Amino acid sequence: MGTSDEEIDRLLGKLTPRARALLPTGATTWRTKAEPAVGLRELVMSDGPAGVRGEAWDERITSVLLPSASALAATWDEALVERLGGLLAAEARRKGVDVLLAPTLNLHRSPLGGRHFECLSEDPELTGRIGAALIRGVQAHGVAATAKHYVANDSETDRLTVDVRVGERALREVYLAPFEAAVAAGVRLVMAGYNAVNGTTMTASALLTDPLKSEWGFDGVVVSDWGAVRGTVDTARAGLDLAMPGPEGPWGEALARAVADGDVPGATVDDKARRLLRLAARLDALGGPDSHRPPPTGESLGGERPAAVRASSAARDTCLPVPVDDPHGAEHLSDRAPSSSRGSSRRVPTGESRGGQRSAVPASSAARGMPRRPVPTDNARGTERPSTPAPSPTRDDRARARVRTLARRAVAAGAVLLANRDVLPLDPERLATVAVIGAHAARTRTQGGGSAGVFPGEEVSVLDGIRAELRDRAARVVHVPGPRPDGPAPPLAPDDCTDPRSGLPGVLLRMLDAEGRELYAERRLGGRLLEPRLVPGAHTVEIGARLRPRTAGRWTLGVAGFGRMSLTLDGRTLLAGDFPPRTDDPAVVHVNPPAQYATADLAVGRDALLVARRELAPGTGRATVLVAAPPAPDVAAALSEAARAAAGADAAIVVVGTTEHGESEGHDRTDLTLGATQDALVRAVTAVNPRTVAVVNSGGPVELPWRERTGAVLLAWFPGQEGGAGLADVIFGRAEPGGRLPTTWPAALADAPVTRTRPDGAGRLDYDEGLHVGHRGWLRHHRTPAYWFGHGLGYTTWSYEELTVPTAARAGDDLTVRVRVRNTGVREGREVVQVYLARPASALDRPVRWLAGYAAVRARPGETATATVRVPARALRHWSVAERAWRTEAGTWRVLAGRSAGDVPLAADLEVVPAPGE
């Protein structure tokens, strides 16, 4: 149907004032309210941005998992990110999702931010451009994107209550800028954050109206972050349009009463309802029974998973074809497309309810790095045996392959080669033995922690990817885990335990009544159960597992959650008590509750029954997690084993990284170290093998005190489900590492210009640095980081030869800058040419220089290429606090071009003249 204002007003007129007031409150946790009187169906929302989880936290409902947002920004490739947005849209439609809660447009203000992996970059220009590309990709296929978290929600400490104090210029020029770019890209929703800005909580802030709706002309819906609405009248009178979740909350009936009592103007509520109807019309959700409704998956309103989801693996595991074609999509790969024999993965098994709707798929050899479809061989001779021809690929197979190829391409495009001393790429033909070292090599961390998490159907670890790449070659791959990284015990995995009832891999989930009688039971795949199914009379969640220890000694066992909890081992109580929540942060209560621990001695070959119970109580959520960790190996022995393996190898690849408790929603980091044991591991390996590649598996900056001793340092980020395959492409030269840093990496935390993320005693967090965030702050304080914003090496070298700048430009006009570069290496490559601006004689406080634009070029060895970089007028403007308007200084400006914020070999002057009338 049409989306004209006249048509929307006609439909609005069919609703009573009370119905209009009830419309802006969610119907469930993830759904908006339906209104049959105008043919409005519910809209389904889902978290993002690395995948589309859907409505349920259920590990059996899998999702495509892309690299983290920080990795996407590292591509500096808007066309690729737009394609990835299209993939997310296809995934959303497969799951019946109308609204994707992504992208996150908050900035990497401090390297300590716990949620950096979900944010794009430290820079407003790069964040705005990459975020806009993702928005375009998502919305081109009938799914709405959401720009979040508006605004200055750049850290996690006390995020529900922190009052960010930020100057008007910095707010306008730095923190609001990415959201302005999102609105210009047509974003359908903007999410108001939990935090306050300059004394007013964002859900009640005037910033929701001005500049968002008035100056920028945003005609979409402003939705609250989940649970961020704390009052009725103040938030309703502001620019907030939708309070989530529902149906309980400060709006609903309370808002209807406030309108009836005259506390909230009816016209204000009408505008909210009008925006919701407009959004629904754009999503084909308005107009009665003919409105489009993608087939739903996940939980229904009653908490049941639909039978189609329980019964159909195809519905769960197949993604629609990527809807955006790109003839150059695989230009960085050889002509061998990824296949099951070259892209082994760890497959996530499916579960089974007591009713038997789903049979078990036990953890297979793929979980140990073996191919999903091994080629039969003659055991004596190692030669391939004749076999029956493989069946022709189905449409779903082809669609899945396209998704995997695109996700794999994204890994290589975002991987940042921080340092290379002629070690990478490795030549497989010259390798007899490769040592792959580190716990993260076998269990690569593919995503960050928190509400954006999804359950991938398969994951390719770094070890998987390397084994797959070298499988058909003579090289032998040796894996040594090294010492265990610091961190708490992980949730039970299906290869560590069995369901005590069926004997199949996994755990037994039971819901009990107050007398301990079983109301419901099902086998689940692991110990992390965030949304155990609620049934009438449910009083207690119980998770039971039969442990199969493969290491003898003192194990750490625990249960995570809130309220009354207990943990028993073979009937013996290990812990019991009442553990009330210390925060109402939903990321902690519902996603990452803290664990309570006990220890017990276990023996190899002797199974033990571990049972955790927690009572359900208001305000404590229902997330229940059963954790277990074997005794940590002796650090000295583990380091010696790693060194021996490295010394006997032609090349060593050591993988180190952060843990979920180090980088996660809900808390900031307190340091940037990887821990003493992981640093010692890299040092031990590099000491015996100069051909060592250190792969860093983190979502944000970490300290790399050994970086000058390694042959190469490759930043993998959280690379998503195809991480190991894409990184193997880079390591062995199938693909060039395409990434450039989207944020500056300090050598040590003490060097970073901005480190404060904790509010003061009054709950205030002052952004005293003003405009000088990220590389701007490093330049202002004359400090040199380990790696500058924009830094990243490829597999060739470049010289910057010429910068062409207009002699003059008029204030308010875009300008075009041209930069000629030459490929001085021996391999074709891609270069991201970056243009920065400076205004040395400015009368205003300005950064030393700041990013104004960028463009990528490709060239063969010896060839030149010219990057044409558009510098938008906004890059030259500043916000005049006195005039409350944008202004551009006339006079001489400096234009600089180079490879990073710290490497700008070309410079030229530009004369800016006033616009007519100024």
PDB file of C-alpha atoms in Angstrom, residues 66-68 70-77 80 84 329-334 404-418 714-741 792-795 827 830 832 858:
ATOM      1  CA  LEU A  66      29.886 -12.468  10.072  1.00  0.00           C
ATOM      2  CA  PRO A  67      33.072 -10.825  11.338  1.00  0.00           C
ATOM      3  CA  SER A  68      32.668  -8.291  14.139  1.00  0.00           C
ATOM      4  CA  SER A  70      35.318  -3.575  14.068  1.00  0.00           C
ATOM      5  CA  ALA A  71      36.460  -6.031  11.379  1.00  0.00           C
ATOM      6  CA  LEU A  72      33.900  -4.684   8.904  1.00  0.00           C
ATOM      7  CA  ALA A  73      35.139  -1.138   9.470  1.00  0.00           C
ATOM      8  CA  ALA A  74      38.693  -2.394   8.966  1.00  0.00           C
ATOM      9  CA  THR A  75      37.801  -3.260   5.365  1.00  0.00           C
ATOM     10  CA  TRP A  76      37.340   0.423   4.494  1.00  0.00           C
ATOM     11  CA  ASP A  77      35.186  -1.106   1.741  1.00  0.00           C
ATOM     12  CA  LEU A  80      31.600  -5.107   0.447  1.00  0.00           C
ATOM     13  CA  LEU A  84      27.152  -8.056   3.813  1.00  0.00           C
ATOM     14  CA  GLY A 329      33.352 -10.808  -5.301  1.00  0.00           C
ATOM     15  CA  ALA A 330      36.125 -13.386  -5.337  1.00  0.00           C
ATOM     16  CA  GLU A 331      38.863 -11.371  -7.022  1.00  0.00           C
ATOM     17  CA  HIS A 332      41.182 -11.885  -4.090  1.00  0.00           C
ATOM     18  CA  LEU A 333      40.922 -15.685  -4.241  1.00  0.00           C
ATOM     19  CA  SER A 334      42.356 -18.194  -6.638  1.00  0.00           C
ATOM     20  CA  ARG A 404      30.193 -18.981   3.105  1.00  0.00           C
ATOM     21  CA  THR A 405      32.210 -17.517   0.233  1.00  0.00           C
ATOM     22  CA  LEU A 406      31.105 -13.981   1.035  1.00  0.00           C
ATOM     23  CA  ALA A 407      31.701 -14.424   4.762  1.00  0.00           C
ATOM     24  CA  ARG A 408      35.129 -15.867   4.008  1.00  0.00           C
ATOM     25  CA  ARG A 409      35.958 -12.965   1.723  1.00  0.00           C
ATOM     26  CA  ALA A 410      35.002 -10.543   4.505  1.00  0.00           C
ATOM     27  CA  VAL A 411      37.513 -12.183   6.860  1.00  0.00           C
ATOM     28  CA  ALA A 412      40.433 -11.554   4.512  1.00  0.00           C
ATOM     29  CA  ALA A 413      39.190  -8.072   3.612  1.00  0.00           C
ATOM     30  CA  GLY A 414      39.188  -7.016   7.272  1.00  0.00           C
ATOM     31  CA  ALA A 415      42.330  -8.815   8.462  1.00  0.00           C
ATOM     32  CA  VAL A 416      45.031  -6.261   9.257  1.00  0.00           C
ATOM     33  CA  LEU A 417      48.668  -7.149   8.698  1.00  0.00           C
ATOM     34  CA  LEU A 418      50.260  -5.032  11.409  1.00  0.00           C
ATOM     35  CA  LEU A 714      48.188 -10.472  11.799  1.00  0.00           C
ATOM     36  CA  LEU A 715      45.069  -9.023  13.407  1.00  0.00           C
ATOM     37  CA  ALA A 716      42.141 -11.406  12.925  1.00  0.00           C
ATOM     38  CA  TRP A 717      39.509  -9.539  15.019  1.00  0.00           C
ATOM     39  CA  PHE A 718      36.509 -11.732  15.885  1.00  0.00           C
ATOM     40  CA  PRO A 719      36.314 -13.164  12.379  1.00  0.00           C
ATOM     41  CA  GLY A 720      32.938 -14.901  12.350  1.00  0.00           C
ATOM     42  CA  GLN A 721      32.091 -18.413  11.277  1.00  0.00           C
ATOM     43  CA  GLU A 722      34.527 -18.541   8.336  1.00  0.00           C
ATOM     44  CA  GLY A 723      37.392 -17.048  10.320  1.00  0.00           C
ATOM     45  CA  GLY A 724      39.867 -19.885   9.930  1.00  0.00           C
ATOM     46  CA  ALA A 725      39.222 -20.255   6.209  1.00  0.00           C
ATOM     47  CA  GLY A 726      39.640 -16.549   5.479  1.00  0.00           C
ATOM     48  CA  LEU A 727      42.760 -16.278   7.631  1.00  0.00           C
ATOM     49  CA  ALA A 728      44.288 -19.298   5.900  1.00  0.00           C
ATOM     50  CA  ASP A 729      43.670 -17.514   2.599  1.00  0.00           C
ATOM     51  CA  VAL A 730      45.735 -14.610   3.917  1.00  0.00           C
ATOM     52  CA  ILE A 731      48.471 -16.649   5.593  1.00  0.00           C
ATOM     53  CA  PHE A 732      49.143 -18.726   2.469  1.00  0.00           C
ATOM     54  CA  GLY A 733      48.776 -15.876   0.000  1.00  0.00           C
ATOM     55  CA  ARG A 734      45.484 -16.780  -1.665  1.00  0.00           C
ATOM     56  CA  ALA A 735      44.229 -13.368  -0.548  1.00  0.00           C
ATOM     57  CA  GLU A 736      45.946 -10.130   0.371  1.00  0.00           C
ATOM     58  CA  PRO A 737      45.212  -8.858   3.884  1.00  0.00           C
ATOM     59  CA  GLY A 738      42.831  -6.032   3.048  1.00  0.00           C
ATOM     60  CA  GLY A 739      42.336  -4.436   6.458  1.00  0.00           C
ATOM     61  CA  ARG A 740      43.399  -1.034   7.727  1.00  0.00           C
ATOM     62  CA  LEU A 741      43.042  -0.168  11.388  1.00  0.00           C
ATOM     63  CA  GLY A 792      47.768  -1.899   7.530  1.00  0.00           C
ATOM     64  CA  LEU A 793      50.183  -3.694   5.221  1.00  0.00           C
ATOM     65  CA  GLY A 794      49.439  -5.704   2.121  1.00  0.00           C
ATOM     66  CA  TYR A 795      51.616  -8.061   0.127  1.00  0.00           C
ATOM     67  CA  ARG A 827      52.431  -8.476  -6.617  1.00  0.00           C
ATOM     68  CA  ARG A 830      45.001  -2.846  -3.144  1.00  0.00           C
ATOM     69  CA  VAL A 832      43.515   2.488   0.798  1.00  0.00           C
ATOM     70  CA  ARG A 858      44.322  -1.504  -7.270  1.00  0.00           C
TER      71      ARG A 858
END
